[in-house]
Amino acid sequence: MVTMVKKISHSSQVANHVTLDELFQVLKKNKLKLTPPRKLIVEALLENHGPFSAEDIQTKFIKKNCDLATVYRTLISLEEARIIRRCEFGDGIARYELIDPHHSHHHHHLICKECKTVEVIDACELENTVNKFAKKRGFTNVSHILEFFGTCPNCQA
Amino acid sequence: MVTMVKKISHSSQVANHVTLDELFQVLKKNKLKLTPPRKLIVEALLENHGPFSAEDIQTKFIKKNCDLATVYRTLISLEEARIIRRCEFGDGIARYELIDPHHSHHHHHLICKECKTVEVIDACELENTVNKFAKKRGFTNVSHILEFFGTCPNCQA
DNA sequence: TTCGGTGCAAATCATTTGCAGGCGG
DNA sequence: CCGCCTGCAAATGATTTGCACCGAA
């Protein structure tokens, strides 16, 4: 399944972005070798915004220059190294996006159920609530997934 | 993949619950025949709290008294009839829980990443925020998924 | 040189679908 | 009696894994 790829104007994107080299350093710190497939995938995710599926990455960005199985394996490694984050769109397909350590503001997405276009929602008012509930029940290591769905203006035909 | 089944004390559960008969009426209103598999599945979801996967339902609750394919088909029908709700735990497995029309307060879950035990979080402070963002961007028909994850006290060994 | 990483193909897992027979309304 | 439903088996789609070879450190 392939998602609509769409460049999104990201108002909060100011200077001081992560660079490819910085990301490569993070790979090294995590004892991950700098191989061609990994370079391609990290670069693709740095240059394209929005969560993408393994298939998206392989067919649209790196033009089949590495095997799909390698893309899956790489995405798992990158997530463990906290370079990318896994997003859940509720359709059984894993999608990933870069975590920019310089702009690590936690954010969410507004996804069109029809065309799967993704918009960024630069807000999360949940942190406090979440931690409160979790602590009260003795849970540790807490995280959450939050995604919004709807029909975008284009698809309301 | 099978989820840990655990009865949960649900503080907000007072009298005036849905009954099996009421649910059967809803089925009929939606032009769904009252067949043995459907009765079994609805009953299972009424008597057990917490989102369950198709496999959970078939193996734990109805003891293979109907085909797995039928469970999947039934769950889809029940969701369309708004008798059950689909939940997303981010592990590629669809889980469903009953929607009690008498206590239809929107709620979320706190899931242990290890044992998959589910606790109910009786709060959603998002409705307003959500609708605000969505409207601003011309989205209609808006919904959201929100689930919390962590490590439960038991699994912190 | 040494493992970790890769490509390829086969396996796995959740879910869906085609089809012929069965039964609820 | 008429379709909707079901069981069974096969198909599908995403993801994972086994294995032999290869190349980054």
Coordinates of C-alpha atoms (C1' of nucleotides) in Angstrom, one line a residue:
Chain A
M1 CA 0.0 0.0 0.0
V2 CA 1.5 3.3 -1.0
T3 CA 0.7 6.6 0.6
M4 CA 0.2 9.9 -1.1
V5 CA 3.4 11.9 -0.9
K6 CA 2.9 15.5 -0.4
K7 CA 5.3 18.3 0.6
I8 CA 3.9 20.1 3.6
S9 CA 4.7 23.7 4.5
H10 CA 5.9 23.3 8.1
S11 CA 5.5 26.7 9.7
S12 CA 7.6 25.8 12.7
Q13 CA 10.6 24.8 10.7
V14 CA 13.2 27.3 11.4
A15 CA 17.0 27.1 11.0
N16 CA 19.2 24.8 13.0
H17 CA 18.0 21.6 11.5
V18 CA 19.6 18.2 11.9
T19 CA 22.1 17.4 9.2
L20 CA 22.9 14.2 7.5
D21 CA 26.3 14.0 9.2
E22 CA 24.8 14.4 12.6
L23 CA 22.4 11.6 11.9
F24 CA 25.3 9.4 10.7
Q25 CA 27.1 10.1 14.0
V26 CA 24.1 8.9 15.9
L27 CA 24.2 5.7 13.8
K28 CA 27.8 5.2 14.8
K29 CA 27.1 5.8 18.4
N30 CA 24.6 3.0 18.3
K31 CA 27.1 0.7 16.7
L32 CA 25.4 0.6 13.4
K33 CA 27.6 0.5 10.4
L34 CA 27.3 3.2 7.7
T35 CA 26.2 1.1 4.8
P36 CA 24.8 2.4 1.5
P37 CA 21.2 1.3 2.3
R38 CA 21.2 3.0 5.6
K39 CA 22.6 6.2 4.2
L40 CA 19.9 6.2 1.5
I41 CA 17.1 5.6 3.9
V42 CA 18.2 8.2 6.5
E43 CA 18.7 10.8 3.7
A44 CA 15.3 10.0 2.3
L45 CA 13.7 10.6 5.7
L46 CA 15.6 13.8 6.3
E47 CA 14.6 15.3 3.0
N48 CA 11.0 14.2 3.0
H49 CA 8.6 15.1 5.7
G50 CA 5.8 13.0 7.0
P51 CA 5.5 9.4 8.1
F52 CA 6.2 6.9 5.3
S53 CA 5.8 3.2 4.9
A54 CA 8.6 0.8 4.1
E55 CA 7.2 0.5 0.6
D56 CA 7.0 4.3 0.2
I57 CA 10.6 4.6 1.1
Q58 CA 11.8 1.9 -1.2
T59 CA 9.8 2.8 -4.3
K60 CA 9.5 6.5 -4.1
F61 CA 12.7 7.7 -2.5
I62 CA 15.5 5.2 -2.9
K63 CA 14.3 3.8 -6.3
K64 CA 14.7 0.1 -5.3
N65 CA 18.4 0.6 -4.6
C66 CA 18.0 -1.8 -1.8
D67 CA 15.9 -4.7 -0.9
L68 CA 12.5 -4.3 0.9
A69 CA 13.6 -6.6 3.6
T70 CA 16.6 -4.4 4.2
V71 CA 14.3 -1.4 4.5
Y72 CA 12.3 -3.1 7.1
R73 CA 15.4 -4.2 9.1
T74 CA 16.8 -0.7 8.8
L75 CA 13.7 1.0 10.0
I76 CA 13.7 -1.2 13.1
S77 CA 17.3 -0.4 13.8
L78 CA 16.7 3.4 13.3
E79 CA 13.8 3.3 15.6
E80 CA 15.9 1.5 18.3
A81 CA 18.5 4.2 17.9
R82 CA 15.7 6.8 18.3
I83 CA 16.4 8.4 15.0
I84 CA 12.9 7.8 13.7
R85 CA 9.5 7.3 15.3
R86 CA 6.8 4.8 14.4
C87 CA 3.4 6.3 13.7
E88 CA 0.1 4.5 13.7
F89 CA -2.6 5.2 11.1
G90 CA -4.8 2.4 12.1
D91 CA -4.6 0.6 8.7
G92 CA -2.2 -2.1 9.5
I93 CA 0.8 -0.4 7.8
A94 CA 3.8 0.9 9.8
R95 CA 4.9 4.4 9.0
Y96 CA 8.0 6.2 10.2
E97 CA 9.2 9.8 10.4
L98 CA 12.5 11.4 11.4
I99 CA 12.9 12.7 14.9
D100 CA 14.8 16.0 14.7
P101 CA 16.8 16.3 18.0
H102 CA 16.9 20.0 17.5
H103 CA 13.2 20.3 17.1
S104 CA 12.0 17.4 19.1
H105 CA 8.7 19.0 20.0
H106 CA 6.2 16.2 20.3
H107 CA 3.5 16.4 17.6
H108 CA 0.7 14.5 16.0
H109 CA -0.9 14.1 12.6
L110 CA -4.2 14.8 10.9
I111 CA -4.7 12.2 8.3
C112 CA -7.2 12.1 5.5
K113 CA -8.9 8.7 5.5
E114 CA -9.4 8.9 1.8
C115 CA -6.1 10.0 0.2
K116 CA -3.9 9.5 3.3
T117 CA -2.5 13.0 3.1
V118 CA -0.8 13.9 6.3
E119 CA -0.8 17.3 8.1
V120 CA 1.1 18.1 11.2
I121 CA -0.5 19.2 14.4
D122 CA 2.1 21.0 16.4
A123 CA 0.6 20.6 19.8
C124 CA 0.3 18.0 22.5
E125 CA -1.6 18.9 25.6
L126 CA -1.4 15.4 27.0
E127 CA 1.9 15.1 28.7
N128 CA 0.7 16.0 32.1
T129 CA -2.6 14.1 31.9
V130 CA -0.8 11.0 30.7
N131 CA 1.9 11.0 33.3
K132 CA -0.7 11.6 36.0
F133 CA -2.8 8.6 35.1
A134 CA 0.2 6.4 34.5
K135 CA 1.9 7.2 37.8
K136 CA -1.3 6.6 39.7
R137 CA -1.4 3.1 38.4
G138 CA 2.2 2.3 38.9
F139 CA 3.1 2.2 35.2
T140 CA 6.5 3.3 34.1
N141 CA 8.1 4.0 30.8
V142 CA 5.0 5.7 29.5
S143 CA 4.3 6.8 25.9
H144 CA 1.2 7.3 23.8
I145 CA 0.0 7.3 20.2
L146 CA -2.5 9.9 19.1
E147 CA -3.6 10.4 15.5
F148 CA -6.5 12.4 14.1
F149 CA -8.5 11.3 11.1
G150 CA -11.0 12.9 8.8
T151 CA -11.8 13.8 5.2
C152 CA -9.7 16.5 3.7
P153 CA -11.1 19.4 1.7
N154 CA -10.0 17.8 -1.6
C155 CA -11.7 14.5 -0.9
Q156 CA -15.0 16.0 0.1
A157 CA -16.2 15.6 -3.5
Chain B
M1 CA -1.3 -13.1 18.8
V2 CA -3.3 -13.5 21.9
T3 CA -3.8 -10.9 24.6
M4 CA -3.8 -11.4 28.3
V5 CA -7.4 -11.5 29.4
K6 CA -8.0 -9.7 32.7
K7 CA -11.2 -8.7 34.5
I8 CA -10.9 -5.1 35.4
S9 CA -12.8 -3.3 38.2
H10 CA -14.5 -0.5 36.3
S11 CA -15.4 2.1 38.8
S12 CA -17.9 3.9 36.6
Q13 CA -19.9 0.8 35.9
V14 CA -23.2 1.5 37.7
A15 CA -26.6 0.0 37.0
N16 CA -28.5 0.5 33.7
H17 CA -26.2 -1.5 31.5
V18 CA -26.9 -2.7 28.0
T19 CA -28.5 -6.1 27.9
L20 CA -28.0 -8.8 25.4
D21 CA -31.5 -8.3 24.1
E22 CA -31.0 -4.6 23.5
L23 CA -27.9 -5.4 21.5
F24 CA -29.8 -8.0 19.5
Q25 CA -32.4 -5.3 18.7
V26 CA -29.6 -3.1 17.4
L27 CA -28.5 -5.9 15.1
K28 CA -32.0 -6.3 13.7
K29 CA -32.3 -2.5 13.2
N30 CA -29.2 -2.8 11.0
K31 CA -30.7 -5.6 9.0
L32 CA -28.3 -8.2 10.4
K33 CA -29.7 -11.6 11.0
L34 CA -29.5 -13.1 14.5
T35 CA -27.3 -16.1 13.8
P36 CA -25.5 -18.3 16.3
P37 CA -22.0 -16.9 15.6
R38 CA -23.2 -13.3 16.0
K39 CA -25.0 -14.1 19.2
L40 CA -21.9 -15.8 20.6
I41 CA -19.7 -12.9 19.7
V42 CA -21.9 -10.2 21.0
E43 CA -22.4 -12.1 24.2
A44 CA -18.7 -12.6 24.6
L45 CA -18.0 -8.9 24.2
L46 CA -20.8 -8.0 26.6
E47 CA -19.5 -10.2 29.3
N48 CA -15.8 -9.4 28.9
H49 CA -14.4 -6.0 29.2
G50 CA -11.5 -4.7 27.2
P51 CA -10.5 -4.7 23.5
F52 CA -10.0 -8.2 22.2
S53 CA -8.6 -9.5 18.9
A54 CA -10.5 -11.8 16.6
E55 CA -8.3 -14.6 17.7
D56 CA -8.9 -13.8 21.4
I57 CA -12.6 -13.9 20.8
Q58 CA -12.6 -17.2 18.9
T59 CA -10.2 -19.1 21.1
K60 CA -11.0 -17.8 24.6
F61 CA -14.6 -16.9 24.5
I62 CA -16.5 -18.8 22.0
K63 CA -14.3 -21.9 22.0
K64 CA -14.0 -22.3 18.3
N65 CA -17.8 -22.6 17.9
C66 CA -17.4 -20.6 14.7
D67 CA -14.9 -20.0 12.0
L68 CA -12.2 -17.3 12.4
A69 CA -13.3 -15.8 9.1
T70 CA -16.7 -15.5 10.4
V71 CA -15.4 -13.7 13.5
Y72 CA -13.6 -11.2 11.3
R73 CA -16.7 -10.7 9.2
T74 CA -18.9 -10.3 12.2
L75 CA -16.6 -7.8 13.8
I76 CA -16.7 -5.6 10.7
S77 CA -20.5 -5.8 10.7
L78 CA -20.8 -5.0 14.4
E79 CA -18.5 -2.0 13.9
E80 CA -20.6 -0.7 11.1
A81 CA -23.7 -1.1 13.3
R82 CA -21.8 0.9 15.9
I83 CA -22.1 -1.9 18.5
I84 CA -18.4 -2.2 18.9
R85 CA -15.4 0.1 18.5
R86 CA -12.1 -0.7 16.9
C87 CA -9.0 0.1 19.0
E88 CA -5.4 0.5 17.9
F89 CA -2.5 -0.8 20.0
G90 CA 0.1 -0.2 17.4
D91 CA 1.1 -3.8 17.0
G92 CA -0.7 -4.6 13.7
I93 CA -3.6 -6.4 15.4
A94 CA -7.2 -5.1 15.4
R95 CA -9.0 -5.2 18.7
Y96 CA -12.6 -4.4 19.5
E97 CA -14.6 -3.5 22.5
L98 CA -18.3 -3.1 23.1
I99 CA -19.9 0.4 23.0
D100 CA -22.4 0.7 25.8
P101 CA -25.0 3.1 24.6
H102 CA -26.0 3.8 28.2
H103 CA -22.4 4.7 29.1
S104 CA -21.0 5.8 25.9
H105 CA -18.5 8.1 27.4
H106 CA -15.5 8.3 25.2
H107 CA -12.5 6.7 26.9
H108 CA -9.0 5.4 26.2
H109 CA -6.7 2.7 27.4
L110 CA -3.4 2.2 29.2
I111 CA -1.8 -0.9 27.8
C112 CA 1.2 -2.7 29.2
K113 CA 3.7 -3.2 26.4
E114 CA 4.8 -6.5 28.0
C115 CA 1.8 -8.4 29.0
K116 CA -0.8 -6.4 27.0
T117 CA -3.0 -6.0 30.0
V118 CA -5.5 -3.2 29.4
E119 CA -6.7 -0.6 31.9
V120 CA -9.4 2.0 31.2
I121 CA -8.7 5.7 31.3
D122 CA -12.0 7.4 31.8
A123 CA -11.2 10.7 30.3
C124 CA -10.8 12.5 27.1
E125 CA -9.9 16.1 27.1
L126 CA -9.3 16.2 23.4
E127 CA -12.7 16.7 21.8
N128 CA -12.5 20.5 21.7
T129 CA -8.9 20.6 20.7
V130 CA -9.4 18.1 18.0
N131 CA -12.4 19.8 16.4
K132 CA -10.7 23.1 16.5
F133 CA -7.7 21.9 14.5
A134 CA -9.7 19.9 12.1
K135 CA -12.2 22.7 11.3
K136 CA -9.4 25.2 10.8
R137 CA -8.0 23.0 8.0
G138 CA -11.4 22.1 6.4
F139 CA -11.4 18.5 7.5
T140 CA -14.8 16.9 8.2
N141 CA -15.9 13.7 9.7
V142 CA -13.1 13.8 12.3
S143 CA -12.2 11.1 14.7
H144 CA -9.0 10.2 16.6
I145 CA -7.2 7.3 18.2
L146 CA -5.4 7.7 21.4
E147 CA -3.8 4.9 23.4
F148 CA -1.3 5.0 26.2
F149 CA 1.5 2.5 26.7
G150 CA 3.9 1.6 29.5
T151 CA 5.1 -1.1 31.7
C152 CA 2.7 -2.3 34.4
P153 CA 3.7 -2.9 38.0
N154 CA 3.7 -6.7 37.5
C155 CA 6.0 -6.6 34.5
Q156 CA 8.6 -4.3 36.1
A157 CA 10.5 -7.3 37.4
Chain C
dT1 C1' 40.1 -10.1 8.9
dT2 C1' 35.8 -10.1 11.1
dC3 C1' 31.2 -9.8 11.9
dG4 C1' 27.4 -7.2 11.0
dG5 C1' 24.6 -6.2 7.0
dT6 C1' 22.6 -7.4 2.6
dG7 C1' 19.9 -9.6 -1.2
dC8 C1' 17.0 -13.2 -2.3
dA9 C1' 13.6 -16.4 -1.5
dA10 C1' 10.7 -18.7 1.4
dA11 C1' 8.1 -18.4 5.7
dT12 C1' 4.8 -16.3 8.8
dC13 C1' 0.9 -13.7 10.5
dA14 C1' -3.2 -11.2 10.4
dT15 C1' -6.9 -10.6 7.5
dT16 C1' -9.7 -11.2 3.2
dT17 C1' -12.1 -13.5 -0.3
dG18 C1' -14.5 -17.2 -3.5
dC19 C1' -17.7 -20.5 -3.4
dA20 C1' -21.2 -23.9 -2.5
dG21 C1' -24.3 -25.2 0.9
dG22 C1' -27.4 -23.9 5.0
dC23 C1' -30.8 -21.4 7.7
dG24 C1' -33.1 -17.1 9.6
dG25 C1' -37.0 -14.1 8.7
Chain D
dC1 C1' -38.5 -19.5 -0.4
dC2 C1' -34.9 -16.0 -0.9
dG3 C1' -30.9 -14.0 0.2
dC4 C1' -27.9 -13.3 3.8
dC5 C1' -24.4 -16.1 6.4
dT6 C1' -21.4 -19.6 7.2
dG7 C1' -17.5 -22.9 6.9
dC8 C1' -13.6 -24.2 4.4
dA9 C1' -9.8 -23.4 1.8
dA10 C1' -7.1 -20.6 -0.9
dA11 C1' -5.5 -15.8 -1.7
dT12 C1' -3.6 -11.6 -0.2
dG13 C1' -0.6 -8.0 1.8
dA14 C1' 2.6 -6.6 5.2
dT15 C1' 6.4 -8.0 7.6
dT16 C1' 10.0 -11.5 9.1
dT17 C1' 13.4 -14.9 8.7
dG18 C1' 17.1 -18.3 7.0
dC19 C1' 21.2 -18.4 4.6
dA20 C1' 25.2 -17.7 2.0
dC21 C1' 27.9 -14.0 0.5
dC22 C1' 30.0 -9.3 1.0
dG23 C1' 32.0 -5.1 2.5
dA24 C1' 32.6 -1.4 6.5
dA25 C1' 35.6 -0.7 10.3

